[in-house]
Short mmCIF file of C-alpha atoms in Angstrom, two decimals:
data_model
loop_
_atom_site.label_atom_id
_atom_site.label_comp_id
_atom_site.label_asym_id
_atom_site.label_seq_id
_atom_site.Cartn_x
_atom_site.Cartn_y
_atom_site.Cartn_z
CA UNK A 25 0.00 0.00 0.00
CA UNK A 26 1.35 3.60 -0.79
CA UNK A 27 1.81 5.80 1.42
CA UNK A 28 -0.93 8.31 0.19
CA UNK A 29 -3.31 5.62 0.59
CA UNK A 30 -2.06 5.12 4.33
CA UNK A 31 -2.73 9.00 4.59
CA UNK A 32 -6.56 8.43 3.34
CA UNK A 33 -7.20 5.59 5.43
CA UNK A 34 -6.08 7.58 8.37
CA UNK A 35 -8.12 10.14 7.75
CA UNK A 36 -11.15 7.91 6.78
CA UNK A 37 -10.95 6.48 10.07
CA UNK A 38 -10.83 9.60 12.27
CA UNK A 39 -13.68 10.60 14.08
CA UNK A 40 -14.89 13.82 14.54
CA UNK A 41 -16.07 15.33 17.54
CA UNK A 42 -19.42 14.75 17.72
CA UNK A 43 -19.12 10.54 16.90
CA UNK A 44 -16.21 10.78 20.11
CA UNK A 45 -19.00 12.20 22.22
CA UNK A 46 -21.61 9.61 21.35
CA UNK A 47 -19.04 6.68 21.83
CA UNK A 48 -18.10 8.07 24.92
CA UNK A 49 -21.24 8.69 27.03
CA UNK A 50 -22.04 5.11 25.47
CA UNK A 51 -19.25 3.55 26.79
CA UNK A 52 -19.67 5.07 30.22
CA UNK A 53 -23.31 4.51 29.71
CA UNK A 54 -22.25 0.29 29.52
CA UNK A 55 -19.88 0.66 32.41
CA UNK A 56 -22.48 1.76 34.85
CA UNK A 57 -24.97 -0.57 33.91
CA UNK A 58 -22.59 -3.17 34.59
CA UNK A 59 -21.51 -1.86 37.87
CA UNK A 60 -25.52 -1.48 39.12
CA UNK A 61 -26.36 -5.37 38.07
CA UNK A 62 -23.01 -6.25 40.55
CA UNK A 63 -24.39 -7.94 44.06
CA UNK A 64 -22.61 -5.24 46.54
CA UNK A 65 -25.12 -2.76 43.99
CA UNK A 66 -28.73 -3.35 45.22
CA UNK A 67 -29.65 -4.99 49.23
CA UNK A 68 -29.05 -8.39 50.26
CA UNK A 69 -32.94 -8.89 49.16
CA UNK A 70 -33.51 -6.88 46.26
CA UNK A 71 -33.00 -8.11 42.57
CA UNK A 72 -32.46 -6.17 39.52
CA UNK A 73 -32.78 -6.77 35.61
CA UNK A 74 -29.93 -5.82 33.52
CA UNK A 75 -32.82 -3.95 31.51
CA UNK A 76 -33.65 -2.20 34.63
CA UNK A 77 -29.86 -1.44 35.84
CA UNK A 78 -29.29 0.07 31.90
CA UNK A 79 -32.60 1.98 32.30
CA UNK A 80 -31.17 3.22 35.72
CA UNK A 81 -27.89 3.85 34.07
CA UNK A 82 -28.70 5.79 31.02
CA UNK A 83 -30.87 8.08 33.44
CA UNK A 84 -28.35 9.30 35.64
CA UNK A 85 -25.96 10.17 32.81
CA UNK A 86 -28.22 11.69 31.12
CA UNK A 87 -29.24 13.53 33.91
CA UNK A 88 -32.63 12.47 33.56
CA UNK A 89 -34.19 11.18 36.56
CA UNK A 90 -36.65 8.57 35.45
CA UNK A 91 -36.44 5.79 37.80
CA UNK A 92 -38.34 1.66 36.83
CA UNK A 93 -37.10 0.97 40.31
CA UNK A 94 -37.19 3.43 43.69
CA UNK A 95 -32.99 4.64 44.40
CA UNK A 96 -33.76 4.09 47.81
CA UNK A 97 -34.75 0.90 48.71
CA UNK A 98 -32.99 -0.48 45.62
CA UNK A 99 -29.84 0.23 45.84
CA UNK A 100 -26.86 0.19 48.08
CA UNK A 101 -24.58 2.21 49.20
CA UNK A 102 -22.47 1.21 46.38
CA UNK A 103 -24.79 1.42 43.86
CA UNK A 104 -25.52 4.77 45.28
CA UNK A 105 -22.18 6.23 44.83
CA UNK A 106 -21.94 4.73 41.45
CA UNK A 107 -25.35 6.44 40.58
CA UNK A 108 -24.34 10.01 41.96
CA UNK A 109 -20.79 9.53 39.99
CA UNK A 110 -23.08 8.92 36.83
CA UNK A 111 -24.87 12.13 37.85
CA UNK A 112 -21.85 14.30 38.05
CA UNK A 113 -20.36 13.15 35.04
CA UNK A 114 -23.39 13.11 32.40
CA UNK A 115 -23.80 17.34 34.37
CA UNK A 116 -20.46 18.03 33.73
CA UNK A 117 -19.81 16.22 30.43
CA UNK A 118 -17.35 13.37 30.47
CA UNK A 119 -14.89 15.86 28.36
CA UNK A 120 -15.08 18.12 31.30
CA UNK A 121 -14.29 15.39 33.88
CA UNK A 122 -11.70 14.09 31.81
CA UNK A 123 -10.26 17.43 31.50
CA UNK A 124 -10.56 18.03 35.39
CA UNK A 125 -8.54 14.54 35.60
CA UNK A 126 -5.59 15.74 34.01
CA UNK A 127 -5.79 19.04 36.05
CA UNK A 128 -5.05 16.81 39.33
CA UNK A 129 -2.84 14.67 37.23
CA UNK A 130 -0.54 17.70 35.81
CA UNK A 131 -1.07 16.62 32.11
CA UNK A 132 -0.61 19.30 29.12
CA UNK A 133 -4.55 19.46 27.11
CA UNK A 134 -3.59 18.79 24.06
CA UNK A 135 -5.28 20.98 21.01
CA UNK A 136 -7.46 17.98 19.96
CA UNK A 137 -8.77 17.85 23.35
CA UNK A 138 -9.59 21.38 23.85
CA UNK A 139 -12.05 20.64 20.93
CA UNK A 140 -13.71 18.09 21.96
CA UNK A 141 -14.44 20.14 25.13
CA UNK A 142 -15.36 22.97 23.17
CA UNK A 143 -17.78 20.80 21.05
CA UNK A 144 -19.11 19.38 24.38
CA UNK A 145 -20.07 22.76 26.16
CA UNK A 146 -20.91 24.46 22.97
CA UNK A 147 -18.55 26.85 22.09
CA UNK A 148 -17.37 28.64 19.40
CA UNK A 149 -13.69 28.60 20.05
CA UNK A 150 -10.93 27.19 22.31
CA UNK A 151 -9.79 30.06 23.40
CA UNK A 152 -9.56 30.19 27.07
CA UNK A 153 -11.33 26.80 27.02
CA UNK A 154 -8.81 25.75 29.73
CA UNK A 155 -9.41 28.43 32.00
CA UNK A 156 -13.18 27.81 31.61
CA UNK A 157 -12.68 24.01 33.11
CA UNK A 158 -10.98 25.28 36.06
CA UNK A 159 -13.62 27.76 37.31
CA UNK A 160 -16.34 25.37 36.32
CA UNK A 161 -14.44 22.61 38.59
CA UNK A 162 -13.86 24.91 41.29
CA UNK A 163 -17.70 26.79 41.35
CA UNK A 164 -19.24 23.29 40.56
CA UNK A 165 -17.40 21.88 44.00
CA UNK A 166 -18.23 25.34 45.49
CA UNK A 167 -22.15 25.56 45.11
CA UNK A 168 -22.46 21.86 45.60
CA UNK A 169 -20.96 21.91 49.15
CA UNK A 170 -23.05 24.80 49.96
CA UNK A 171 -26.42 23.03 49.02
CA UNK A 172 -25.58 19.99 50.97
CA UNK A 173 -24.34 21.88 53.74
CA UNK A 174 -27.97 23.46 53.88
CA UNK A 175 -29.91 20.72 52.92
CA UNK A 176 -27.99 18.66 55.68
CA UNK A 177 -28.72 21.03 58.19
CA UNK A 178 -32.70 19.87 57.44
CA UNK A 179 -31.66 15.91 57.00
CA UNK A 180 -29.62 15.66 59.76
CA UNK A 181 -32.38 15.78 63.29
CA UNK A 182 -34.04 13.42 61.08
CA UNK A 183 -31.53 10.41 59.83
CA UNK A 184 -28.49 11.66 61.68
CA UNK A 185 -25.08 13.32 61.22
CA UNK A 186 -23.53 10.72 59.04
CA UNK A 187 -26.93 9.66 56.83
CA UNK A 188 -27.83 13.18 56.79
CA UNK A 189 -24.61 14.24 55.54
CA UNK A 190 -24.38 11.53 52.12
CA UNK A 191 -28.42 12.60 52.14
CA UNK A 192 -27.50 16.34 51.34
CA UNK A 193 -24.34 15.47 49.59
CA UNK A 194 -26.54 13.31 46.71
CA UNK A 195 -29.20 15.60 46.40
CA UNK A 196 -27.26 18.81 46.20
CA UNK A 197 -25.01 17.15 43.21
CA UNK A 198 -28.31 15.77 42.13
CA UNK A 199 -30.30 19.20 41.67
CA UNK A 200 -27.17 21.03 40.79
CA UNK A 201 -26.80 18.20 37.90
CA UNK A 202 -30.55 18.87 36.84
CA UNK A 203 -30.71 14.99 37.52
CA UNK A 204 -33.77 14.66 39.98
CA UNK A 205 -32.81 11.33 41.71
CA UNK A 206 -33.96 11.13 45.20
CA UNK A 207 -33.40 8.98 48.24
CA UNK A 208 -36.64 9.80 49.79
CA UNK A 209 -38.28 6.04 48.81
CA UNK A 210 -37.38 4.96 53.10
CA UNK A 211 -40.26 7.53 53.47
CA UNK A 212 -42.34 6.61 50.85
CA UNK A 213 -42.20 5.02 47.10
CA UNK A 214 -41.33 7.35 44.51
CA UNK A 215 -42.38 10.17 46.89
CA UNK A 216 -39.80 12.58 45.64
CA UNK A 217 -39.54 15.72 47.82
CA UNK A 218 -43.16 15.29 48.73
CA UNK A 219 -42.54 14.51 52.53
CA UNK A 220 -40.77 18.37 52.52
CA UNK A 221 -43.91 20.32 51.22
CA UNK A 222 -43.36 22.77 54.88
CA UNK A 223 -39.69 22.76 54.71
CA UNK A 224 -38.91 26.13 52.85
CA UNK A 225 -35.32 26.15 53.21
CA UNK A 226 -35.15 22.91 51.22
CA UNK A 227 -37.11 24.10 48.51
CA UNK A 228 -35.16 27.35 48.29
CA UNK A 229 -31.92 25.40 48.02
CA UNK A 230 -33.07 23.09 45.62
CA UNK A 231 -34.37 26.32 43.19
CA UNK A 232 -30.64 27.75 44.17
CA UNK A 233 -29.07 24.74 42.79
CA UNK A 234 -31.05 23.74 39.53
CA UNK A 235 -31.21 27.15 38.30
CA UNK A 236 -27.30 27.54 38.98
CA UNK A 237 -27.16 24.84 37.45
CA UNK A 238 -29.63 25.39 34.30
CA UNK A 239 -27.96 28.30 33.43
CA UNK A 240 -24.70 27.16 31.53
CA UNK A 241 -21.14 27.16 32.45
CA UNK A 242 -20.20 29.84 29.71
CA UNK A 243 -23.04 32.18 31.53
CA UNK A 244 -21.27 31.48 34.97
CA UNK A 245 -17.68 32.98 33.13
CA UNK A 246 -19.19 35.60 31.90
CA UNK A 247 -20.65 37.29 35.01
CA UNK A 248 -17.66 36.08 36.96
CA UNK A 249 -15.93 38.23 34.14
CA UNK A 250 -18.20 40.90 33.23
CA UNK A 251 -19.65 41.31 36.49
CA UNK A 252 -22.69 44.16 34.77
CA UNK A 253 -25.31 42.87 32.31
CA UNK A 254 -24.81 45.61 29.86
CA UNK A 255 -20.90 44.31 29.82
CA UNK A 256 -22.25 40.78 29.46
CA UNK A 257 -22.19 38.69 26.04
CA UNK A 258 -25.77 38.16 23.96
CA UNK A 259 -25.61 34.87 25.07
CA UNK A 260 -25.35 35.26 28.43
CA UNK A 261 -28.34 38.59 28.29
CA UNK A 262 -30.31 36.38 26.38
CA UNK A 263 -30.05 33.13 28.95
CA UNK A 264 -30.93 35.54 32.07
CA UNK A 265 -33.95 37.27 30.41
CA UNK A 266 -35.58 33.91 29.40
CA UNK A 267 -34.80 32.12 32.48
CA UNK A 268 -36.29 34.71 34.52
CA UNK A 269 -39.44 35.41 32.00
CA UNK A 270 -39.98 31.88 32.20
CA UNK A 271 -39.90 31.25 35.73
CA UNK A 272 -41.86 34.11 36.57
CA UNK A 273 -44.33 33.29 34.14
CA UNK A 274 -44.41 29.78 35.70
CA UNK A 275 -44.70 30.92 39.17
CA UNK A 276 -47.78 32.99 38.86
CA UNK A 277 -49.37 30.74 36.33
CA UNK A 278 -48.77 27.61 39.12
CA UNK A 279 -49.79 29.54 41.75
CA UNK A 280 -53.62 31.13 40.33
CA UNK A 281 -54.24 27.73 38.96
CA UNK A 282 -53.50 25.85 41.45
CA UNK A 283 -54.70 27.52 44.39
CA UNK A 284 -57.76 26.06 44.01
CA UNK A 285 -56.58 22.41 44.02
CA UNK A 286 -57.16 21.04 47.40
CA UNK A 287 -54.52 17.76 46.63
CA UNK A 288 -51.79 20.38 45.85
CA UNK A 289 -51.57 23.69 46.66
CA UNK A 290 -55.11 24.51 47.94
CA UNK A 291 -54.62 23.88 51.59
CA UNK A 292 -51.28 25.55 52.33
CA UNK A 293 -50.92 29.08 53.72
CA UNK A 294 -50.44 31.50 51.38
CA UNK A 295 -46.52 31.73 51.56
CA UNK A 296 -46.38 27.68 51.57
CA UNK A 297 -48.34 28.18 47.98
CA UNK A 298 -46.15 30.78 47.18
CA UNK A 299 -42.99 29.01 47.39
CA UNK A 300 -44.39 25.91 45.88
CA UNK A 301 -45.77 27.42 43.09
CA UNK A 302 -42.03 29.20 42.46
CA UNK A 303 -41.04 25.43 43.42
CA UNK A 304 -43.07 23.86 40.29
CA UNK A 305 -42.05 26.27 38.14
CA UNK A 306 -38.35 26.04 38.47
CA UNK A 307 -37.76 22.30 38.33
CA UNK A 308 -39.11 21.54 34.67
CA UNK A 309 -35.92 23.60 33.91
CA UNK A 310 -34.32 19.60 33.80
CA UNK A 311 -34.21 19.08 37.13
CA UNK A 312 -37.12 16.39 37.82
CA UNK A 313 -38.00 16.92 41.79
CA UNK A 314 -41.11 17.11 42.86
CA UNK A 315 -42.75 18.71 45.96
CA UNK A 316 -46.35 17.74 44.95
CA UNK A 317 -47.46 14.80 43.07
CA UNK A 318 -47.52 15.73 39.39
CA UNK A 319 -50.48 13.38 38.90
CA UNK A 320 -52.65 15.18 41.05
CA UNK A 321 -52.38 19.05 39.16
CA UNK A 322 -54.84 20.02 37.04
CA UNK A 323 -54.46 19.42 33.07
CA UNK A 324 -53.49 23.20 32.38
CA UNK A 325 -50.80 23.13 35.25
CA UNK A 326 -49.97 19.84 33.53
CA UNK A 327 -49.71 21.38 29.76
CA UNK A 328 -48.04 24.01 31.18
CA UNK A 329 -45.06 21.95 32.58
CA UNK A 330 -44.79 20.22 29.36
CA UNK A 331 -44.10 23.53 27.53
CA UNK A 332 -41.46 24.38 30.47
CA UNK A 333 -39.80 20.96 30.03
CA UNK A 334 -39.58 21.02 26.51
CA UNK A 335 -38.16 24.67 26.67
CA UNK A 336 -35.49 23.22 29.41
CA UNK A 337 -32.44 24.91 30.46
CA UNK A 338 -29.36 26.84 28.92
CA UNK A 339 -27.21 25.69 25.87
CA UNK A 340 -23.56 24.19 27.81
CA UNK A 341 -25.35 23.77 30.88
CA UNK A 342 -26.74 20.52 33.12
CA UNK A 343 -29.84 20.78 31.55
CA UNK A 344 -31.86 19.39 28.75
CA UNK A 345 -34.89 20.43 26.38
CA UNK A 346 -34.17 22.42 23.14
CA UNK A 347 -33.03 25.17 25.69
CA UNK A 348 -33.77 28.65 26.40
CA UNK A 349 -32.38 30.59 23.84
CA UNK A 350 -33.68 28.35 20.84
CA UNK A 351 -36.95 29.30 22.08
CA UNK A 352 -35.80 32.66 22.81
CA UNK A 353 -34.48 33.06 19.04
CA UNK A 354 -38.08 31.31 17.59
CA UNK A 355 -40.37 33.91 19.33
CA UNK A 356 -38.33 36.48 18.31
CA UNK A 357 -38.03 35.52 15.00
CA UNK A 358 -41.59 35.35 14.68
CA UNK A 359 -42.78 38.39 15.71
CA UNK A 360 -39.91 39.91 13.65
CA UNK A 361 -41.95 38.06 10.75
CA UNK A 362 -44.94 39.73 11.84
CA UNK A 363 -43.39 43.08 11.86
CA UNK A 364 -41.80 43.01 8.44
CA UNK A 365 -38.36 43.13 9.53
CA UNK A 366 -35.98 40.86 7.65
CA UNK A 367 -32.69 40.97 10.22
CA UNK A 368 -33.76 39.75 13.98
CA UNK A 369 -31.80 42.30 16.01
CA UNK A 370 -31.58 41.67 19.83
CA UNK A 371 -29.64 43.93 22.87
CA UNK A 372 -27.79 45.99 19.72
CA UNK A 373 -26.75 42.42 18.22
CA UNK A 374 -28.30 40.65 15.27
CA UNK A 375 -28.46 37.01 15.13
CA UNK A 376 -27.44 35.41 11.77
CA UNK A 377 -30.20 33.92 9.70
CA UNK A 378 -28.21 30.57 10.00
CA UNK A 379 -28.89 30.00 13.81
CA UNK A 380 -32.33 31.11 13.04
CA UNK A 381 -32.70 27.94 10.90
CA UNK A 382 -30.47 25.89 13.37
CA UNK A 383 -33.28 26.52 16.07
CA UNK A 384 -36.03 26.01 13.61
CA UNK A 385 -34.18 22.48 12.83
CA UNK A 386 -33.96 21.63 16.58
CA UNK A 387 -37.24 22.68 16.90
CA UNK A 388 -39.20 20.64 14.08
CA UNK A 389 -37.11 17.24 15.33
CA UNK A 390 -37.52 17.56 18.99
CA UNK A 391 -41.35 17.59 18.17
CA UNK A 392 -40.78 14.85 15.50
CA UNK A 393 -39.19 12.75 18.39
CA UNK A 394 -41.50 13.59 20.95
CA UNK A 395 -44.73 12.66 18.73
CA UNK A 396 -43.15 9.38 17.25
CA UNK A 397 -42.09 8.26 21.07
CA UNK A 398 -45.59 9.29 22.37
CA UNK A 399 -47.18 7.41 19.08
CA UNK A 400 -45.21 4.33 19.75
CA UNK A 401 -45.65 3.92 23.23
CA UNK A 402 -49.51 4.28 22.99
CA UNK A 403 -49.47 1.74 20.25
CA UNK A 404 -47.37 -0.38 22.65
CA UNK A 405 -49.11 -0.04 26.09
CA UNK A 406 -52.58 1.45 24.80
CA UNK A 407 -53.60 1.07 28.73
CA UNK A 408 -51.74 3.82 29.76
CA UNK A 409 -53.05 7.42 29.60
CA UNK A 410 -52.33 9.19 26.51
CA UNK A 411 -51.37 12.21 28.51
CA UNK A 412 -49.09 10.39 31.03
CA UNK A 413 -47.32 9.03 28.01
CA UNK A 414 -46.73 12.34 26.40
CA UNK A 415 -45.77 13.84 29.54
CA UNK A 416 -43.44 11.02 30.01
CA UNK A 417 -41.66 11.24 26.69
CA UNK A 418 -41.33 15.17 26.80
CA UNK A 419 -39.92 14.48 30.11
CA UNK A 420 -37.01 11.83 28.86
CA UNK A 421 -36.54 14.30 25.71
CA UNK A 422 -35.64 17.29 27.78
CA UNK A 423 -33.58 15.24 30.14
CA UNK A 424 -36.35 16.34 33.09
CA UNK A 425 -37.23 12.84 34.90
CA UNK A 426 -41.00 14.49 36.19
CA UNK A 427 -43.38 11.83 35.96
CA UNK A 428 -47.23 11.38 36.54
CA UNK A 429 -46.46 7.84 37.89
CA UNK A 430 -46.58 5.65 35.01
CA UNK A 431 -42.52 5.27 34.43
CA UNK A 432 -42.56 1.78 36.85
CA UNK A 433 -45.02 0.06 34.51
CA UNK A 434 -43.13 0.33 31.05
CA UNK A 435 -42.95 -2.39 29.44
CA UNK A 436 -39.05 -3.57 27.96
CA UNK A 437 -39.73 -1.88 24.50
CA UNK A 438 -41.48 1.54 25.72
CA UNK A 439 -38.12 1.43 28.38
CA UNK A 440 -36.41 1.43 25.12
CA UNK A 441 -37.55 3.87 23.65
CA UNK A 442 -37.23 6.31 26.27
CA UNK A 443 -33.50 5.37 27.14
CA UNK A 444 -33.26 6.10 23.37
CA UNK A 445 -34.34 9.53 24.01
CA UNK A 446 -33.00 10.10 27.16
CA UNK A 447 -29.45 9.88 25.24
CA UNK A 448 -30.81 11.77 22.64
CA UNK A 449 -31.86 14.85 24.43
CA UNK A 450 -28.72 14.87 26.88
CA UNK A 451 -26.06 14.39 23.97
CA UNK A 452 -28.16 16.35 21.18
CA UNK A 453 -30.41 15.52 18.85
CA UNK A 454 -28.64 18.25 16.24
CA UNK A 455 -24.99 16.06 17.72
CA UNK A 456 -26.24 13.43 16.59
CA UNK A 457 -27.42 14.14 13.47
CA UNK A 458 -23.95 15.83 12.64
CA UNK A 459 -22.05 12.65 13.63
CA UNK A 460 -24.53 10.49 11.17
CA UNK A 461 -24.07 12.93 8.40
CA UNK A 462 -21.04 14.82 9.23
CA UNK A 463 -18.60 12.63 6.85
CA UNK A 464 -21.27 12.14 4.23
CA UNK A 465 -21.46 16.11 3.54
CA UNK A 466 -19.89 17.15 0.54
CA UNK A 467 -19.43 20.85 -0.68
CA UNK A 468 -21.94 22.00 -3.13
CA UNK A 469 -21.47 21.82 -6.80
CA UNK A 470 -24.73 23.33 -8.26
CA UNK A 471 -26.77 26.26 -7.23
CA UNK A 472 -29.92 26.51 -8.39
CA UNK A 473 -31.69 29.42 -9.17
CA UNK A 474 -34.12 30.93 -6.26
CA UNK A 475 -37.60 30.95 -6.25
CA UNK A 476 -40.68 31.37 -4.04
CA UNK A 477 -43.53 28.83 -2.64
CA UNK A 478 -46.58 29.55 -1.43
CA UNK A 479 -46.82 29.08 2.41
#
């Protein structure tokens, strides 16, 4: 063989960043399913499918949160630790922890690797990509101890200084990781943070943690940076101004609608309500906890939540859905359509017509996926309730993990489906599409002439 043709083989077989992410999060992904189906995993009397253990798995990578089986009484202390090392990783990105790893191990980042952690957090160059894993190590370690710190100071007259303490250290990684796994099952099954309904400081900590957390790391450098919000990138305006629209939009809509439900919010005090409504509106941002049960609000509250999981959190950040400022750049786009305006300008910035159609594309197949898994799954289990099921789906899509109750009676091929999108909506459905079509793209040879369709 020439060498030339060596050359080309080389380069045939090199991946590009997108495939490495995929292969990785799979690989990890297998690893932790493995690790979960070992004995020392679940109690002496407990016993797990692989199906489930992969299910569990692909969850807490994903940062998901939907459970087949309860965390607490299934699994061990082990299996515990190897669930909250899942969580941390698929929050972080396993680029990010790898990178972190060669921080403590003194190894030089080579170029190839800053990509791939560009790629990962969804940046547009490597400069200062370095830097950026450092403070995201050291405020990720920072804000976590701080939540369980608080949330142990709640845990601990109840289960002690020692339980306590690993109580607030998973949940704090947990809602900081928009993951929504809970330990709460000792109390009751699948009761979330239900038993906590009073406890206002660990709702506020919990909001504190998954919005931190939903924002994005980039965000984070940019105010640590920037410190004003006229100083402040169009990213970074744009994340803050949606986040807060949509939670306060959430809060007030939770709160008038469901004041009048007795089985949620109807029989607190007013501030309980308050808080609780604030509560519900924050967590569809990925993070999957619950303080009421989800089956139990009324269908608009329900709706409602669907549209704040499917809008999710912030592009490079622990959370899912097609994020905030896709559906930031859609709205605006359209009522720039309605004005007449043919640039979409935004803070003194306009946004090329080529994102525009990027969130349009994310857009149309996030609904594709989300009506195709909802379709499938009522063809498979027709028993369950249509809603439940689409609720379900939007909630593995946008990496959420809320559920109505129905996620312990999947059958093997709906549980499929949903780890499908689970992995989907945590790696990126617009990632994965580039690693399937990525080498097949070739540059254009003909351009035809334009012309207009009736629409």
């Amino acid at each position: 063989m020439s060498l030339l043709s060596l050359k080309k083989t080389k380069k045939r077989k090199k991946r590009n960043p997108a495939e490495i992410m995929i292969v990785g999060f799979l690989a990890i992904i297998l690893l932790g399913a493995i690790l979960l189906k070992l004995p020392i995993s679940t109690h002496n009397d407990v016993s797990v499918s692989f199906f489930s253990t992969l299910f569990t798995s692909v969850s807490a990578i994903c940062v998901t949160g939907l459970s087949v089986v309860d965390t607490a009484t299934t699994w061990s202390l082990f299996g515990r630790i190897v669930i909250l090392c899942l969580i941390q990783i698929g929050g972080l990105g396993f680029m990010s922890v790898t990178t972190i790893f060669f921080f403590v191990m003194n190894t030089k980042i080579e170029l190839s690797q800053r990509i791939l952690i560009m790629q990962s957090l969804s940046l547009k160059d490597v400069k200062g990509v370095v830097q950026l894993i450092r403070h995201i190590f050291i405020g990720t370690l920072l804000f976590q101890a701080i939540g369980a710190l608080l949330l142990w100071s709640r845990f601990y007259p109840q289960f002690g200084f020692w339980k306590g303490l690993g109580m607030g250290i998973f949940h704090s990684v947990s809602a900081f990781c928009n993951a929504g796994f809970d330990l709460m099952g000792n109390i009751d099954t699948f009761s979330s943070m239900t038993s906590y309904l009073g406890d206002i400081v660990i709702k506020l900590t919990l909001i504190f943690l998954v919005i931190l957390g939903s924002l994005g790391f980039f965000v984070w450098e940019d105010i640590y940076r920037n410190r004003r919000f006229q100083k402040l990138h169009l990213h970074s305006k744009l994340v803050i101004s949606t986040t807060a629209i949509l939670l306060i939009s959430g809060w007030i809509f939770f709160f008038f609608i469901e004041k009048s439900n007795l089985t949620t919010i109807g029989n607190l005090p007013f501030h309980q309500a308050l808080i609780t409504s604030l509560f519900q509106s924050a967590m569809p941002r990925s993070a999957g906890f619950s303080m009421v049960n989800q089956a139990l609000l009324t269908k608009e509250s329900l709706l409602f939540t669907m549209l704040l999981m499917f809008i999710g959190g912030s592009a490079g950040s622990t959370g899912g859905g097609i994020k905030n400022v896709t559906a930031a750049i859609l709205f605006l786009s359209a009522i720039r359509s309605l004005r007449g305006r043919k640039t979409l300008s935004v803070f003194g910035r306009t946004i090329p017509d080529q994102q525009i159609v990027s969130a349009i594309s994310i857009l149309v197949l996030s609904l594709s996926v989300c009506f195709v898994g909802s379709l499938s799954i009522s063809i498979i289990q027709p028993e369950l309730p249509l809603l439940g099921i689409v609720f379900e789906v939007i909630s593995a899509v946008a990496t959420c993990g809320l559920s109505i109750g129905i996620t312990p009676y999947l059958q093997p091929a709906s549980m499929v489906i949903l780890m499908l999108f689970m992995f989907f909506g945590r790696v990126g459905i617009m990632t994965i599409g580039m690693a399937a079509f990525l080498r097949r793209n070739k540059l254009e040879k003909t351009k035809y002439p334009d012309t207009w369709v009736m629409m």
